Tab-separated table of C-alpha atoms in Angstrom:
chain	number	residue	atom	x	y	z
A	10	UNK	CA	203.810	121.178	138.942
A	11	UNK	CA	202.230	122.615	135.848
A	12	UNK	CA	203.059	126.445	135.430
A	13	UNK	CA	199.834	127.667	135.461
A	14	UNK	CA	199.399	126.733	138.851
A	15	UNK	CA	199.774	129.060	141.503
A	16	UNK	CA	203.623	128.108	143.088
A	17	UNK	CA	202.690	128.750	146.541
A	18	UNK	CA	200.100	125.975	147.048
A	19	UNK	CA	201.210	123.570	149.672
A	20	UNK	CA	201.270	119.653	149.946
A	21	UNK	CA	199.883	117.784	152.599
A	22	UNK	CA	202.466	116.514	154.648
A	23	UNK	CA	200.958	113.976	157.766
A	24	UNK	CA	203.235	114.031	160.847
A	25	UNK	CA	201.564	110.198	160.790
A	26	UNK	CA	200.895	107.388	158.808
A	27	UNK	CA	196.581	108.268	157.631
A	28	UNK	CA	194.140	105.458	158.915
A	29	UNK	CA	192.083	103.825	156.187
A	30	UNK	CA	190.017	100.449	155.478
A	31	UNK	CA	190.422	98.220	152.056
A	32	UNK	CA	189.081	94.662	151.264
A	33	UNK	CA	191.519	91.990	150.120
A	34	UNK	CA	191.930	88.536	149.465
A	35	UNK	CA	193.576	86.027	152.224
A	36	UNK	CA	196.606	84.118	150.392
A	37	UNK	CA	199.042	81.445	151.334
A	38	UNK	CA	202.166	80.526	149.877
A	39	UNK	CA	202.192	76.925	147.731
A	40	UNK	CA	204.577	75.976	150.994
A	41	UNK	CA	202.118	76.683	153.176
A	42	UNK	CA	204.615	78.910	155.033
A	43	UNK	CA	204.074	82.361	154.574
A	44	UNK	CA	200.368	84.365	154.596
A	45	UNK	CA	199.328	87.485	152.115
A	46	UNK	CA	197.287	88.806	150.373
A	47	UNK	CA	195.907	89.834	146.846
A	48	UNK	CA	193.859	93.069	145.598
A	49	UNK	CA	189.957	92.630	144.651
A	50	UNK	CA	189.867	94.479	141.330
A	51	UNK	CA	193.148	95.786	139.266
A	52	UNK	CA	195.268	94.451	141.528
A	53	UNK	CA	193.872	90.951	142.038
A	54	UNK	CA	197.243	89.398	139.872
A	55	UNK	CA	199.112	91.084	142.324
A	56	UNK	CA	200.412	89.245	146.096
A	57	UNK	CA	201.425	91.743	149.435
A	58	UNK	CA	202.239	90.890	152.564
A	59	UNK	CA	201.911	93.007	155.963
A	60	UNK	CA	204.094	95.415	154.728
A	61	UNK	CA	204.475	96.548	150.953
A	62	UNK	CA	205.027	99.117	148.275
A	63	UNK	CA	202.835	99.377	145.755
A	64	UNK	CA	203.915	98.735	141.804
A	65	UNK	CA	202.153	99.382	138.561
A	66	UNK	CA	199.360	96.509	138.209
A	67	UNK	CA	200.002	97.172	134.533
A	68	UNK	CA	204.114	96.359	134.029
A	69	UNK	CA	204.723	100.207	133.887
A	70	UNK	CA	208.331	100.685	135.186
A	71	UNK	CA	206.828	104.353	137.066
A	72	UNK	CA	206.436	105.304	141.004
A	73	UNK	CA	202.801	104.281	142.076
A	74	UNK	CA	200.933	105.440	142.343
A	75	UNK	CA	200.757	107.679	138.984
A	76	UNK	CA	198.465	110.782	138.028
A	77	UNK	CA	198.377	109.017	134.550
A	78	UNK	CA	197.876	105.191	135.393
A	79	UNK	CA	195.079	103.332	138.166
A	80	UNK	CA	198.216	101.941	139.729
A	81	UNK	CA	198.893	102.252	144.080
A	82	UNK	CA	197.132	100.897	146.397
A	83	UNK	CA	193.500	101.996	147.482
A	84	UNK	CA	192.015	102.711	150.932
A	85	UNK	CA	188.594	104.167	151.767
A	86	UNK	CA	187.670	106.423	154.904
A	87	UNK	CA	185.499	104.466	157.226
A	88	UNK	CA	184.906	100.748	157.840
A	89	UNK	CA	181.146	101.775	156.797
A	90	UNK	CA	181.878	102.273	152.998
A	91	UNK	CA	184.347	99.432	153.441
A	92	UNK	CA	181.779	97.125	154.124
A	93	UNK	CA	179.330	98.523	151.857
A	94	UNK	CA	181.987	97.376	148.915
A	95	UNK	CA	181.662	93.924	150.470
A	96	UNK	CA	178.158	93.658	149.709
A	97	UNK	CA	178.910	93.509	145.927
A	98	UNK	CA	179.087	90.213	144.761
A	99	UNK	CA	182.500	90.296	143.279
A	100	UNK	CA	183.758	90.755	146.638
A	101	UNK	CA	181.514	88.451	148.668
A	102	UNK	CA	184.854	86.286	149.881
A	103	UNK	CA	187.131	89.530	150.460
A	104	UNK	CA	188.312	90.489	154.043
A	105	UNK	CA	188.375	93.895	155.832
A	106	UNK	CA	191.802	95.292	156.324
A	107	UNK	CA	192.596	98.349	158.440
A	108	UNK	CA	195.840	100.274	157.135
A	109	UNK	CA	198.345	102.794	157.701
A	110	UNK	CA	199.067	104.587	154.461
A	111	UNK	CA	202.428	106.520	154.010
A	112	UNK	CA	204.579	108.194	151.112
A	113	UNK	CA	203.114	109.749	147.880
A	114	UNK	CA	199.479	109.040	147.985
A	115	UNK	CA	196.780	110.655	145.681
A	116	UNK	CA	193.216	111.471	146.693
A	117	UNK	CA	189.990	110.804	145.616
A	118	UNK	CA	186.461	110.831	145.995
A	119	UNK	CA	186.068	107.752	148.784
A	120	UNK	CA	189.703	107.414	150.029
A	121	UNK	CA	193.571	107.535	149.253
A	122	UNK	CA	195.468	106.040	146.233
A	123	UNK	CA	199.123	105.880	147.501
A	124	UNK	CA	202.583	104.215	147.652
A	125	UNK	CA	203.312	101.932	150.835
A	126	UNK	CA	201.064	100.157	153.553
A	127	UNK	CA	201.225	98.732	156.665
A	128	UNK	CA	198.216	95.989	157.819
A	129	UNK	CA	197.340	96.892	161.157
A	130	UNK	CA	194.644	94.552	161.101
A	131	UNK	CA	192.490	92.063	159.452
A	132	UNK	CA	188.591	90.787	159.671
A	133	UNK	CA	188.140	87.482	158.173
A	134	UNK	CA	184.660	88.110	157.191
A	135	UNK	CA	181.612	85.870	156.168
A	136	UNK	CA	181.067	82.666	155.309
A	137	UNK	CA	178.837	82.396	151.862
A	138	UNK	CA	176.099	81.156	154.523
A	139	UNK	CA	176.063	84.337	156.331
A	140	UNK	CA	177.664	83.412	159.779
A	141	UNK	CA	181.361	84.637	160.787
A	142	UNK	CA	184.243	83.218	159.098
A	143	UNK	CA	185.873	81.257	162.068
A	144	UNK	CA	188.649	79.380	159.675
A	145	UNK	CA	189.480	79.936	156.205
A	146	UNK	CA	189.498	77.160	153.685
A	147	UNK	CA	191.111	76.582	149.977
A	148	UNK	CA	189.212	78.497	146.898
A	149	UNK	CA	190.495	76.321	143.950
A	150	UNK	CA	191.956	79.646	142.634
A	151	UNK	CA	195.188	81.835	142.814
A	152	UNK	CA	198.174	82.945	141.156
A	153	UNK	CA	201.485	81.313	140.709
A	154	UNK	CA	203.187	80.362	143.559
A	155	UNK	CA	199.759	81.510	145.997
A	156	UNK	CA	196.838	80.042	146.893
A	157	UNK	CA	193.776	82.099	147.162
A	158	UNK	CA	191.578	81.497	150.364
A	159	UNK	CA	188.061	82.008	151.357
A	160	UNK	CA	186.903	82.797	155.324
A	161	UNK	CA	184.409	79.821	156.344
A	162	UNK	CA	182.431	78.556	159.318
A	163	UNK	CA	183.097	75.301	160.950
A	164	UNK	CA	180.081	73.835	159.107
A	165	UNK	CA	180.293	74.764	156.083
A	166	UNK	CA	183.718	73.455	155.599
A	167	UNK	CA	182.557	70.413	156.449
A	168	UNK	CA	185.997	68.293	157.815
A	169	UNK	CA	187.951	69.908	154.753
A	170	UNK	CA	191.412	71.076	155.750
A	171	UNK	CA	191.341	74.341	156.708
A	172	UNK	CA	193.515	77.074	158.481
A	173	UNK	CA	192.626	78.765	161.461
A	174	UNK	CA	192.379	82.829	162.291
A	175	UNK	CA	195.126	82.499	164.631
A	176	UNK	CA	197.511	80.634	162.370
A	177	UNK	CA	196.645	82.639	159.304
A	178	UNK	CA	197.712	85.389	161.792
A	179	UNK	CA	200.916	83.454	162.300
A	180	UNK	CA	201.877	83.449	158.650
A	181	UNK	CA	201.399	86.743	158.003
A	182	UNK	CA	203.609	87.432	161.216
A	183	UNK	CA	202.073	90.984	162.254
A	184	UNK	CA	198.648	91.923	162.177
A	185	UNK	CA	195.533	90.213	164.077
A	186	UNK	CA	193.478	88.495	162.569
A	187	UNK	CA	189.890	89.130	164.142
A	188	UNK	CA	186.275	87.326	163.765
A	189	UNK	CA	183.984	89.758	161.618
A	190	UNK	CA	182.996	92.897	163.805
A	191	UNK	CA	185.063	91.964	166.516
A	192	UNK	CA	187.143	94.553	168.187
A	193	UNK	CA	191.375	95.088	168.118
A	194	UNK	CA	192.714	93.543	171.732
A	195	UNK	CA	192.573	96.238	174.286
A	196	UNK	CA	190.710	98.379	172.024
A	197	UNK	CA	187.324	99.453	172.494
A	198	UNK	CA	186.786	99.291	168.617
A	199	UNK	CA	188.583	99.155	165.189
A	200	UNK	CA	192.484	99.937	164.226
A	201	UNK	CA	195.269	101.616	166.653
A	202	UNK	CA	194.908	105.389	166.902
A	203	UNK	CA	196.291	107.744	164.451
A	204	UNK	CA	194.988	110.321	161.931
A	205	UNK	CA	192.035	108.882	159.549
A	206	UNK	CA	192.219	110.382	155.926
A	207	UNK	CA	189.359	113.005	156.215
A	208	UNK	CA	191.061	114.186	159.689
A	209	UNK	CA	194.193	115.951	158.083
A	210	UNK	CA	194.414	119.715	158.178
A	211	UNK	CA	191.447	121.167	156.315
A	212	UNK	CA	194.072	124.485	155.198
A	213	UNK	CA	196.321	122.359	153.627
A	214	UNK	CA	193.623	120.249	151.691
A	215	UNK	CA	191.794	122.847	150.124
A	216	UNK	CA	193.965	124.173	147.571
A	217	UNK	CA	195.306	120.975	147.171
A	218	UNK	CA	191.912	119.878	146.064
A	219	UNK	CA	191.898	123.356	144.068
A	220	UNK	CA	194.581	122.324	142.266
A	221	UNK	CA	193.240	118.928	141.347
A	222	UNK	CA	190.015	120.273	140.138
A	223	UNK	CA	192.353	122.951	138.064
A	224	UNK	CA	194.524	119.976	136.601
A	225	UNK	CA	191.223	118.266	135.866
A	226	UNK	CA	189.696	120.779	133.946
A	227	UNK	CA	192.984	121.704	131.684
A	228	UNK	CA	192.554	118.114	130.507
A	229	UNK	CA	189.055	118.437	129.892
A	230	UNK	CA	189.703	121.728	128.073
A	231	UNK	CA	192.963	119.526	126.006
A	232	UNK	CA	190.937	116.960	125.134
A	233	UNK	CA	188.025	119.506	124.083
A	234	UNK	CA	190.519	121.219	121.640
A	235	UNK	CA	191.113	117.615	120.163
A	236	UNK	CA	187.675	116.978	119.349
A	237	UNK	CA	187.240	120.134	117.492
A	238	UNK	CA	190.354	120.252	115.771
A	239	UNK	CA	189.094	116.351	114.888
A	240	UNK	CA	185.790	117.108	113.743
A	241	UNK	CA	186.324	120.535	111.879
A	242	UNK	CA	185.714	120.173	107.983
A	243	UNK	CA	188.403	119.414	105.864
């Protein structure tokens, strides 16, 4: 901790695993034997399965996720804003995953940036014609060793080989995998109880959030110093 914050302030410490939502890519092996998945943005080079620890998306050899890289994985609060990322274009083909988030995690203005994950769940999504994915079908793309797969209706894929919800399910050999908007089994709606991310003790997070804003503004004021010493006549 930097010495000019105060020593006393606190970390948040969950007695639980926090809840959160994050979209993803649907992978299979080049076997065919094994299910996964792949991020949608920094992390799209980058294959997980059910349960993972996140490493740098850049090659750095430090713990994700890092106060000076992008690296970790990323979670947002509520399914809402979850599915409200789906809507861009660049995600059209992502899935919904519900997650438990655990170890060092980082916050920010939407979610968590943190260490390890376990899939709790997964919605396959839409098909590009609008009607629930009920299979999901080969993309043409993927990284080595993993094929990258779409969600699709039964129409749409149109007799081409496809996998089905359940045995996607089977491969990744955990989590459910759910028609879009349906509910968890024996749930009346969404992941398996525990804390979500904005339910944590509102105490502890404020002068953790002090201290971030603190941190944020001694770089601002480092790089300010820069600049003039930069720009001052010779």
């Amino acid at each position: 901790m930097p010495p000019w914050l105060p020593a006393h302030l606190r970390k948040e410490r969950p007695a639980a695993p926090l809840r959160g939502y994050k979209l993803a890519y649907p992978m299979v092996s080049a076997d065919g034997a094994e299910g996964a998945f792949s991020g949608v943005t920094i992390g799209r080079g980058i294959v997980y399965r059910t349960v993972a620890t996140a490493v740098c998306a850049q090659g750095a050899q430090h713990s994700s996720p890092s106060r000076w890289c992008d690296c970790g994985f990323y979670c947002v609060h509520s399914v809402a804003e979850a599915r409200a990322l789906a809507c861009d274009p660049d995600y059209r083909y992502a899935m919904l995953l519900a997650v438990a988030a655990s170890g060092r995690f980082l916050r920010y203005e939407r979610g968590l940036r943190y260490a390890r994950q376990r899939v709790t769940a997964v919605w396959a999504g839409r098909c590009g014609c609008g009607r629930p994915a009920t299979m999901f079908t080969e993309t043409g793309a993927g990284v080595s060793g993993w094929r990258r797969l779409a969600g699709s209706c039964a129409g749409c894929a149109d007799g081409r080989p496809g996998l089905s919800l359940d045995g996607f399910a089977r491969l990744l050999d955990g989590p459910p995998v759910l028609p879009d908007g349906a509910a968890m089994p024996g749930q009346p709606a969404g992941p398996p109880a525990g804390p979500a991310l904005d339910e944590v003790d509102r105490e502890a997070l404020v002068p953790v959030l002090t201290a971030e804003v603190a941190l944020l503004q001694a770089r601002l004021d480092e790089v300010q110093r820069q600049l003039a010493r930069l720009t001052q006549p010779n």
